[in-house]
Short mmCIF file of C-alpha atoms and ligand atoms in Angstrom, two decimals:
data_model
loop_
_atom_site.label_atom_id
_atom_site.label_comp_id
_atom_site.label_asym_id
_atom_site.label_seq_id
_atom_site.Cartn_x
_atom_site.Cartn_y
_atom_site.Cartn_z
CA MET A 29 0.22 -0.07 -0.26
CA LYS A 30 1.26 3.30 -0.77
CA PRO A 31 1.94 6.36 1.67
CA ILE A 32 -0.93 8.05 0.19
CA TYR A 33 -3.15 5.87 2.28
CA ARG A 34 -2.32 7.61 5.29
CA LYS A 35 -4.22 10.89 4.36
CA LEU A 36 -7.53 9.54 3.57
CA PHE A 37 -7.38 8.61 7.02
CA GLY A 38 -5.73 11.62 8.75
CA THR A 39 -5.73 13.56 11.64
CA GLY A 40 -8.02 16.45 12.28
CA VAL A 41 -6.29 19.15 10.32
CA LEU A 42 -7.72 17.83 6.65
CA ALA A 43 -10.10 15.45 7.77
CA LEU A 44 -12.71 17.84 6.77
CA VAL A 45 -15.65 15.73 7.06
CA ILE A 46 -19.06 17.30 6.24
CA GLY A 47 -22.57 16.45 7.19
CA ASN A 48 -23.41 13.19 8.94
CA SER A 49 -22.01 9.73 8.54
CA LEU A 50 -23.65 7.12 6.88
CA PRO A 51 -22.76 3.90 8.67
CA GLY A 52 -25.41 2.01 6.60
CA MET A 53 -23.14 2.51 3.48
CA ALA A 54 -20.09 1.05 4.48
CA LYS A 55 -19.38 -2.66 3.32
CA PRO A 56 -19.93 -5.57 5.89
CA VAL A 57 -16.69 -6.35 7.55
CA ALA A 58 -16.19 -9.92 8.80
CA PRO A 59 -15.88 -10.37 12.42
CA PRO A 60 -12.22 -10.37 14.08
CA PRO A 61 -10.49 -13.22 15.40
CA PRO A 62 -10.63 -13.68 19.21
CA PHE A 63 -8.17 -11.16 20.54
CA PRO A 64 -5.90 -12.90 22.90
CA THR A 65 -5.18 -15.86 20.13
CA TRP A 66 -4.61 -13.12 17.49
CA LEU A 67 -2.20 -10.79 19.93
CA GLN A 68 0.06 -14.09 20.76
CA ALA A 69 0.36 -15.02 16.97
CA LEU A 70 1.22 -11.25 16.44
CA MET A 71 3.60 -10.94 19.06
CA ALA A 72 5.53 -14.28 17.45
CA GLU A 73 5.78 -12.54 13.86
CA ALA A 74 7.08 -9.69 15.65
CA GLU A 75 9.65 -11.37 17.25
CA ALA A 76 10.34 -13.64 14.19
CA ARG A 77 11.07 -10.19 12.54
CA GLY A 78 13.46 -9.20 14.95
CA VAL A 79 11.82 -7.15 17.41
CA GLY A 80 13.02 -7.73 21.04
CA LYS A 81 11.28 -9.36 22.97
CA ALA A 82 11.22 -6.69 25.89
CA THR A 83 9.82 -4.14 23.45
CA ILE A 84 7.14 -6.56 22.49
CA GLU A 85 6.19 -6.98 25.89
CA HIS A 86 6.42 -3.32 27.05
CA ALA A 87 4.71 -2.05 23.86
CA LEU A 88 1.79 -4.60 23.84
CA ARG A 89 1.40 -5.54 27.53
CA GLY A 90 -2.30 -4.79 28.19
CA VAL A 91 -3.27 -3.40 24.92
CA LYS A 92 -7.03 -3.66 23.99
CA PRO A 93 -9.10 -2.45 20.78
CA ILE A 94 -10.26 0.99 20.97
CA PRO A 95 -13.71 1.14 19.92
CA ARG A 96 -13.58 4.91 18.73
CA VAL A 97 -11.04 4.08 16.14
CA ILE A 98 -13.13 1.62 14.51
CA GLU A 99 -16.05 4.31 14.58
CA LEU A 100 -13.47 6.68 12.99
CA ASP A 101 -12.53 4.10 10.38
CA ARG A 102 -16.27 3.49 9.53
CA ARG A 103 -17.35 7.13 9.38
CA GLN A 104 -17.99 8.28 5.82
CA PRO A 105 -18.49 11.94 4.83
CA GLU A 106 -22.04 12.40 3.30
CA PHE A 107 -20.81 15.04 0.93
CA THR A 108 -18.01 15.41 -1.62
CA LEU A 109 -15.76 18.07 -1.11
CA THR A 110 -15.48 21.17 -3.52
CA LEU A 111 -12.36 22.97 -4.16
CA GLY A 112 -14.15 25.91 -2.58
CA SER A 113 -14.80 24.45 0.94
CA TYR A 114 -11.58 22.71 0.77
CA PHE A 115 -9.58 25.75 0.10
CA LYS A 116 -11.35 27.84 2.61
CA LYS A 117 -10.27 25.65 5.46
CA ALA A 118 -6.99 24.60 4.27
CA ILE A 119 -5.50 27.84 3.14
CA SER A 120 -6.81 30.40 5.76
CA ALA A 121 -5.47 33.63 6.37
CA GLU A 122 -3.96 32.64 9.57
CA ARG A 123 -2.39 29.59 7.89
CA ILE A 124 -0.61 31.84 5.16
CA VAL A 125 0.57 34.59 7.79
CA LYS A 126 1.86 31.65 10.49
CA GLY A 127 3.65 30.06 7.37
CA LYS A 128 5.42 33.27 6.05
CA LYS A 129 6.68 33.50 9.84
CA MET A 130 8.14 30.14 9.88
CA LEU A 131 9.79 30.39 6.64
CA GLU A 132 11.43 33.28 7.83
CA ARG A 133 12.41 32.28 11.48
CA HIS A 134 13.77 28.76 9.96
CA ALA A 135 15.34 30.06 6.84
CA PRO A 136 18.70 28.83 7.67
CA LEU A 137 17.80 25.37 8.30
CA LEU A 138 15.44 24.97 5.72
CA ARG A 139 18.47 26.26 3.30
CA ARG A 140 20.80 23.63 4.62
CA VAL A 141 17.89 21.20 4.11
CA PHE A 142 17.62 22.47 0.40
CA GLU A 143 20.93 22.41 -0.60
CA ARG A 144 21.07 18.55 0.85
CA TYR A 145 17.53 17.34 -0.68
CA GLY A 146 16.75 19.75 -3.36
CA VAL A 147 13.21 20.53 -2.05
CA GLN A 148 12.51 24.48 -2.00
CA PRO A 149 11.65 26.02 1.61
CA ARG A 150 8.19 27.43 0.66
CA PHE A 151 7.04 23.54 -0.21
CA LEU A 152 8.28 22.10 2.94
CA VAL A 153 6.57 24.85 4.92
CA ALA A 154 3.54 24.06 2.99
CA PHE A 155 3.25 20.44 3.69
CA TRP A 156 3.88 21.00 7.29
CA GLY A 157 1.13 23.43 7.46
CA LEU A 158 -1.41 21.18 5.88
CA GLU A 159 -0.37 18.04 7.94
CA SER A 160 -0.21 19.27 11.28
CA ASN A 161 -0.80 23.07 11.12
CA TYR A 162 3.00 23.52 11.58
CA GLY A 163 3.38 21.01 14.16
CA GLN A 164 0.10 22.19 16.48
CA TYR A 165 -1.81 18.82 15.60
CA THR A 166 0.10 15.68 15.51
CA GLY A 167 -2.56 13.40 17.05
CA VAL A 168 -3.75 12.32 20.30
CA PHE A 169 -4.31 8.35 19.84
CA PRO A 170 -1.89 5.77 21.29
CA VAL A 171 -0.39 5.00 17.97
CA VAL A 172 0.53 1.11 19.07
CA GLY A 173 -3.19 0.88 20.49
CA ALA A 174 -4.73 1.94 17.09
CA LEU A 175 -2.77 0.29 14.88
CA VAL A 176 -3.31 -2.79 16.93
CA THR A 177 -7.23 -1.98 16.87
CA LEU A 178 -7.06 -1.64 13.00
CA ALA A 179 -5.01 -4.65 12.41
CA HIS A 180 -6.88 -6.83 14.53
CA ASP A 181 -10.18 -5.86 12.59
CA ARG A 182 -10.79 -7.03 9.39
CA ARG A 183 -11.33 -4.38 7.04
CA ARG A 184 -7.61 -3.49 6.08
CA ALA A 185 -6.10 -5.75 8.26
CA ALA A 186 -2.94 -6.82 6.10
CA PHE A 187 -2.23 -3.12 5.49
CA PHE A 188 -2.37 -2.34 9.40
CA ARG A 189 -0.25 -5.37 10.38
CA GLN A 190 2.53 -4.47 8.06
CA GLN A 191 2.17 -0.90 9.83
CA LEU A 192 2.09 -2.21 13.42
CA LEU A 193 5.00 -4.38 12.79
CA ALA A 194 6.95 -1.19 11.39
CA VAL A 195 6.22 0.76 14.37
CA LEU A 196 7.30 -2.05 16.80
CA GLN A 197 10.53 -2.13 14.94
CA LEU A 198 10.85 1.95 15.22
CA ILE A 199 10.15 1.62 18.96
CA ASP A 200 12.46 -1.25 19.29
CA LYS A 201 15.07 0.82 17.61
CA GLY A 202 14.88 3.60 20.10
CA HIS A 203 13.30 6.06 17.83
CA PHE A 204 10.31 6.82 19.94
CA PRO A 205 8.75 5.24 22.90
CA PRO A 206 5.73 2.48 23.14
CA ALA A 207 3.59 5.12 24.36
CA VAL A 208 3.90 6.98 21.14
CA LYS A 209 0.90 9.39 19.90
CA GLY A 210 -0.57 9.89 16.33
CA SER A 211 -3.68 10.02 14.28
CA TRP A 212 -6.18 7.37 15.17
CA ALA A 213 -4.70 5.74 11.90
CA GLY A 214 -1.25 5.72 13.03
CA ALA A 215 0.01 8.70 11.36
CA MET A 216 2.92 10.19 13.09
CA GLY A 217 4.77 13.55 13.71
CA ASN A 218 4.95 16.67 12.33
CA HIS A 219 4.28 15.54 8.41
CA GLN A 220 1.96 12.49 9.82
CA PHE A 221 4.25 9.73 8.32
CA ILE A 222 2.31 6.42 8.39
CA PRO A 223 4.93 4.02 10.10
CA THR A 224 6.33 2.31 6.90
CA THR A 225 6.85 5.98 5.70
CA TYR A 226 8.63 6.90 8.76
CA ARG A 227 10.86 3.66 8.60
CA ASP A 228 11.98 4.08 4.88
CA PHE A 229 12.27 7.87 4.55
CA ALA A 230 12.82 9.43 8.18
CA VAL A 231 16.32 10.88 8.54
CA ASP A 232 18.30 12.00 11.61
CA PHE A 233 19.57 15.27 10.11
CA ASP A 234 20.94 16.66 13.71
CA ARG A 235 22.81 13.38 14.28
CA ASP A 236 21.60 12.78 17.95
CA GLY A 237 20.81 9.03 16.89
CA LYS A 238 17.18 9.17 16.92
CA ARG A 239 14.66 10.00 13.89
CA ASP A 240 12.45 12.31 16.15
CA LEU A 241 9.79 14.03 13.83
CA TRP A 242 7.85 15.49 17.03
CA ASN A 243 10.53 17.61 18.51
CA SER A 244 13.75 17.95 16.15
CA LEU A 245 12.99 20.47 13.37
CA PRO A 246 16.09 19.42 11.34
CA ASP A 247 14.64 15.84 11.31
CA ILE A 248 11.20 17.10 10.57
CA PHE A 249 12.35 19.04 7.46
CA ALA A 250 14.81 16.40 6.42
CA SER A 251 12.68 13.63 6.39
CA ALA A 252 9.84 15.22 4.52
CA ALA A 253 12.43 16.55 1.94
CA ASN A 254 14.11 13.13 1.79
CA TYR A 255 10.76 11.50 1.03
CA LEU A 256 9.82 14.14 -1.51
CA SER A 257 13.22 13.81 -3.19
CA GLN A 258 13.12 10.18 -3.17
CA SER A 259 9.70 10.37 -4.85
CA GLY A 260 11.18 12.27 -7.79
CA TRP A 261 10.96 15.87 -6.40
CA GLN A 262 12.61 18.63 -8.88
CA LYS A 263 14.47 21.25 -7.16
CA ASP A 264 14.44 23.94 -10.03
CA ARG A 265 10.79 23.48 -10.90
CA THR A 266 7.62 24.82 -9.48
CA TRP A 267 4.66 22.69 -8.94
CA GLY A 268 2.24 24.57 -11.51
CA ARG A 269 0.24 27.49 -11.92
CA GLU A 270 -3.28 28.78 -12.54
CA VAL A 271 -4.03 29.42 -16.36
CA GLN A 272 -6.86 30.79 -18.45
CA LEU A 273 -8.13 28.56 -21.12
CA PRO A 274 -9.41 30.35 -24.63
CA ARG A 275 -13.15 30.03 -25.17
CA SER A 276 -12.77 27.53 -27.82
CA PHE A 277 -10.52 25.00 -25.55
CA ASP A 278 -11.31 21.30 -25.59
CA VAL A 279 -12.15 20.61 -22.23
CA GLY A 280 -11.47 16.85 -23.08
CA LEU A 281 -7.73 18.04 -22.82
CA SER A 282 -8.04 18.09 -19.21
CA GLY A 283 -6.43 15.63 -16.69
CA LEU A 284 -3.23 14.28 -15.46
CA GLU A 285 -2.87 11.44 -18.16
CA ILE A 286 -2.74 14.23 -20.99
CA GLN A 287 0.80 15.52 -20.75
CA LYS A 288 2.30 18.48 -23.38
CA SER A 289 5.21 20.85 -23.47
CA LEU A 290 4.48 24.36 -22.62
CA ALA A 291 5.09 25.26 -26.23
CA GLU A 292 2.05 22.94 -27.35
CA TRP A 293 0.06 24.57 -24.67
CA ASN A 294 0.87 27.98 -25.68
CA ILE A 295 -0.52 27.18 -29.48
CA LEU A 296 -3.52 25.58 -27.90
CA GLY A 297 -4.17 29.23 -26.37
CA VAL A 298 -3.22 28.48 -22.84
CA ARG A 299 -2.09 31.55 -21.15
CA GLN A 300 -0.59 32.83 -17.62
CA VAL A 301 -3.52 34.42 -15.52
CA ASN A 302 -2.30 37.89 -16.77
CA GLY A 303 -2.78 37.12 -20.19
CA LYS A 304 1.17 36.39 -21.14
CA PRO A 305 1.84 33.56 -23.02
CA LEU A 306 3.64 30.78 -20.89
CA PRO A 307 6.90 30.97 -19.80
CA ASP A 308 9.63 29.65 -22.34
CA VAL A 309 10.90 26.78 -20.36
CA VAL A 310 11.52 23.10 -21.45
CA VAL A 311 8.64 21.38 -19.68
CA ASP A 312 6.81 18.41 -21.39
CA ASP A 313 5.03 16.82 -19.09
CA ALA A 314 2.48 19.66 -18.11
CA SER A 315 -1.14 18.78 -17.82
CA ILE A 316 -4.40 20.85 -17.59
CA LEU A 317 -6.67 20.42 -14.59
CA LEU A 318 -10.24 21.62 -13.99
CA PRO A 319 -10.53 20.39 -10.36
CA ALA A 320 -13.88 22.34 -10.23
CA GLY A 321 -15.40 21.61 -13.79
CA TYR A 322 -14.87 23.71 -16.98
CA ARG A 323 -16.50 26.83 -15.36
CA GLY A 324 -14.05 26.92 -12.46
CA PRO A 325 -10.42 27.89 -12.09
CA ALA A 326 -7.77 26.11 -14.64
CA PHE A 327 -4.48 24.68 -13.48
CA LEU A 328 -1.65 23.76 -15.58
CA VAL A 329 0.70 21.36 -13.47
CA TYR A 330 4.06 19.78 -13.52
CA LYS A 331 6.02 16.67 -12.09
CA ASN A 332 6.35 18.26 -8.84
CA TYR A 333 2.37 18.41 -8.68
CA ARG A 334 2.53 14.59 -9.40
CA THR A 335 5.00 13.75 -7.11
CA THR A 336 2.88 15.58 -4.47
CA MET A 337 0.07 13.14 -5.19
CA ILE A 338 2.35 10.32 -4.23
CA TRP A 339 2.34 11.53 -0.85
CA ASN A 340 -1.47 11.99 -1.13
CA ARG A 341 -3.43 11.20 -3.99
CA SER A 342 -6.10 13.73 -3.44
CA HIS A 343 -6.16 16.69 -6.14
CA LEU A 344 -7.40 19.15 -3.84
CA TYR A 345 -4.68 18.49 -1.15
CA ALA A 346 -2.03 18.70 -4.24
CA LEU A 347 -3.53 21.85 -5.22
CA ALA A 348 -3.71 23.22 -1.83
CA VAL A 349 -0.08 22.43 -1.21
CA GLY A 350 0.88 24.41 -4.35
CA HIS A 351 -1.23 27.18 -3.77
CA LEU A 352 -0.08 27.77 -0.09
CA SER A 353 3.57 27.56 -1.47
CA ASP A 354 3.01 30.43 -3.56
CA ARG A 355 1.11 32.43 -1.09
CA LEU A 356 3.96 31.94 1.72
CA VAL A 357 6.10 33.53 -0.94
CA GLY A 358 3.67 36.44 -1.59
CA LYS A 359 2.01 35.42 -4.54
CA GLY A 360 -1.56 36.48 -5.08
CA LYS A 361 -5.15 34.72 -4.59
CA LEU A 362 -6.53 32.35 -7.46
CA ARG A 363 -7.99 34.73 -9.81
CA ALA A 364 -11.03 32.60 -10.69
CA GLU A 365 -13.81 32.76 -8.17
CA LEU A 366 -14.10 29.34 -6.48
CA GLY A 367 -17.78 30.09 -5.73
CA ASP A 368 -19.96 28.09 -3.64
CA ILE A 369 -20.92 24.93 -5.80
CA ASN A 370 -23.57 22.64 -3.92
CA PRO A 371 -21.51 19.63 -2.91
CA LEU A 372 -22.81 16.61 -4.48
CA SER A 373 -23.75 13.76 -1.73
CA ARG A 374 -22.46 10.27 -1.86
CA HIS A 375 -25.77 9.02 -2.84
CA ASP A 376 -25.73 11.37 -5.71
CA ILE A 377 -22.33 9.96 -7.01
CA LEU A 378 -23.45 6.31 -6.19
CA ASP A 379 -26.71 6.77 -8.44
CA LEU A 380 -24.57 8.39 -11.10
CA GLN A 381 -21.97 5.76 -11.00
CA ARG A 382 -24.89 2.96 -11.38
CA ARG A 383 -26.66 5.25 -14.36
CA LEU A 384 -23.37 5.13 -16.05
CA ASN A 385 -22.78 1.60 -15.56
CA ALA A 386 -25.98 0.58 -16.79
CA LEU A 387 -25.55 3.02 -19.97
CA GLY A 388 -22.41 1.26 -20.63
CA PHE A 389 -19.95 3.78 -19.61
CA ASN A 390 -17.58 2.09 -17.38
CA ALA A 391 -17.57 4.01 -13.75
CA GLY A 392 -16.22 0.74 -11.98
CA LYS A 393 -17.81 -0.40 -8.86
CA PRO A 394 -20.08 1.99 -7.14
CA ASP A 395 -18.17 3.79 -4.03
CA GLY A 396 -19.85 7.20 -3.98
CA ARG A 397 -16.41 8.94 -5.02
CA VAL A 398 -15.11 10.19 -7.80
CA GLY A 399 -12.16 8.66 -8.70
CA PRO A 400 -10.16 8.37 -12.06
CA MET A 401 -12.69 5.64 -13.86
CA THR A 402 -15.88 7.62 -12.56
CA SER A 403 -14.02 11.03 -14.22
CA LYS A 404 -13.25 8.75 -17.25
CA ALA A 405 -16.62 7.27 -17.57
CA ILE A 406 -18.21 10.90 -17.24
CA LYS A 407 -16.00 12.23 -20.05
CA LYS A 408 -17.46 9.61 -22.61
CA TYR A 409 -20.45 10.38 -21.07
CA GLN A 410 -20.27 13.72 -22.00
CA ARG A 411 -18.57 13.44 -25.33
CA ARG A 412 -21.05 11.24 -26.54
CA HIS A 413 -24.06 13.91 -25.72
CA SER A 414 -21.85 16.97 -26.88
CA LEU A 415 -21.34 18.39 -23.41
CA PRO A 416 -18.20 20.00 -22.32
CA ALA A 417 -15.94 17.09 -21.53
CA ASP A 418 -14.28 17.80 -18.18
CA GLY A 419 -14.94 14.45 -16.36
CA PHE A 420 -16.50 16.66 -13.57
CA PRO A 421 -19.90 15.73 -11.99
CA ASN A 422 -22.43 18.29 -11.03
CA SER A 423 -26.40 18.50 -10.75
CA GLN A 424 -27.00 19.74 -14.42
CA LEU A 425 -25.01 16.38 -15.50
CA ILE A 426 -27.02 14.22 -12.90
CA GLU A 427 -30.51 15.63 -14.34
CA HIS A 428 -29.01 14.93 -17.99
CA ILE A 429 -28.39 11.54 -17.05
CA LYS A 430 -31.64 10.81 -15.28
CA LYS A 431 -33.39 11.58 -18.72
CA GLN A 432 -31.08 8.95 -20.46
CA SER A 433 -32.07 6.27 -18.41
CA1 CA B 526 17.52 13.56 15.32
#
């Protein structure tokens, strides 16, 4: 499982759940095995993987499943998030002001981290702001207890068992104590790393023998930079930019799967928001994104945007990181109005997916979320009916499809 999983089930800052939960919509989960037997087998596996006996005893003594963790795991937001509602919360004026201060205060350290790992300071601070509000919220759940709960539970047992074993190994090596706190799904520290990301990418930049992502800013910044750098971050490039599209633009050209050079996008009439042509730099993997549909803002995004999506698979998150990083160095607000589009509910999306499938546009297994397959199916449907093919669902589209089926 990729690290991105983490943020789908992260801490409070970006959990942004709107409305009531709909427990009835969750898939039924098989009952878990008897806990004592399960725990015995887990302890044996940890030992077989080289975790010291004393650590296992200490970390798992008296541990029990935490009902609240299961409750949070089953929670489903009723409404999908819109770009506007997400940005309002993720990029508040307060967060920008504080981020600018942090950028200034830690400039020498951030500079050293940049020289070593090649991730520009404004991005490291933007990730930091979105993940934990600059270290303010790193989670209050006991990580071992939360992961024991989720590994014992059957919904994603294999994934969380792997995370639990990684945490036990890190405790065994002394990077943090057994009582370590994190999100209810086990994400830890200032950048909310899941245990396997912690294990594979965290670094001891201040050389005190510990990889401490709570108290050591050198470790915190360097670990995030190391993770990004190893995921393909490019030090001499930005993430992307807001752009203007010509009226005649074929919105079917939007989406990460369509990549062109800046020169090609220029020929297609894509312009900077100030009306000027795109900069004359060699970029050949730029994609147009319309995250709020063809009436909303348009973005041209580059490789570092794709890398941000390795960290967290959400477009809204990746756009927020990019835009916050711009705001931290004094760039302006988005030009386009984000507006208050009525969010679609999970029921709407489920219904849309079923209708698309029934009409032969493959939207995948209906799950109430607009993923790449659903977006592709919507695009096909829009093309078939000569609608602007932006792959973005809205209430007009839902009305349209209801008339077809
Ligand atoms: Ca350290």
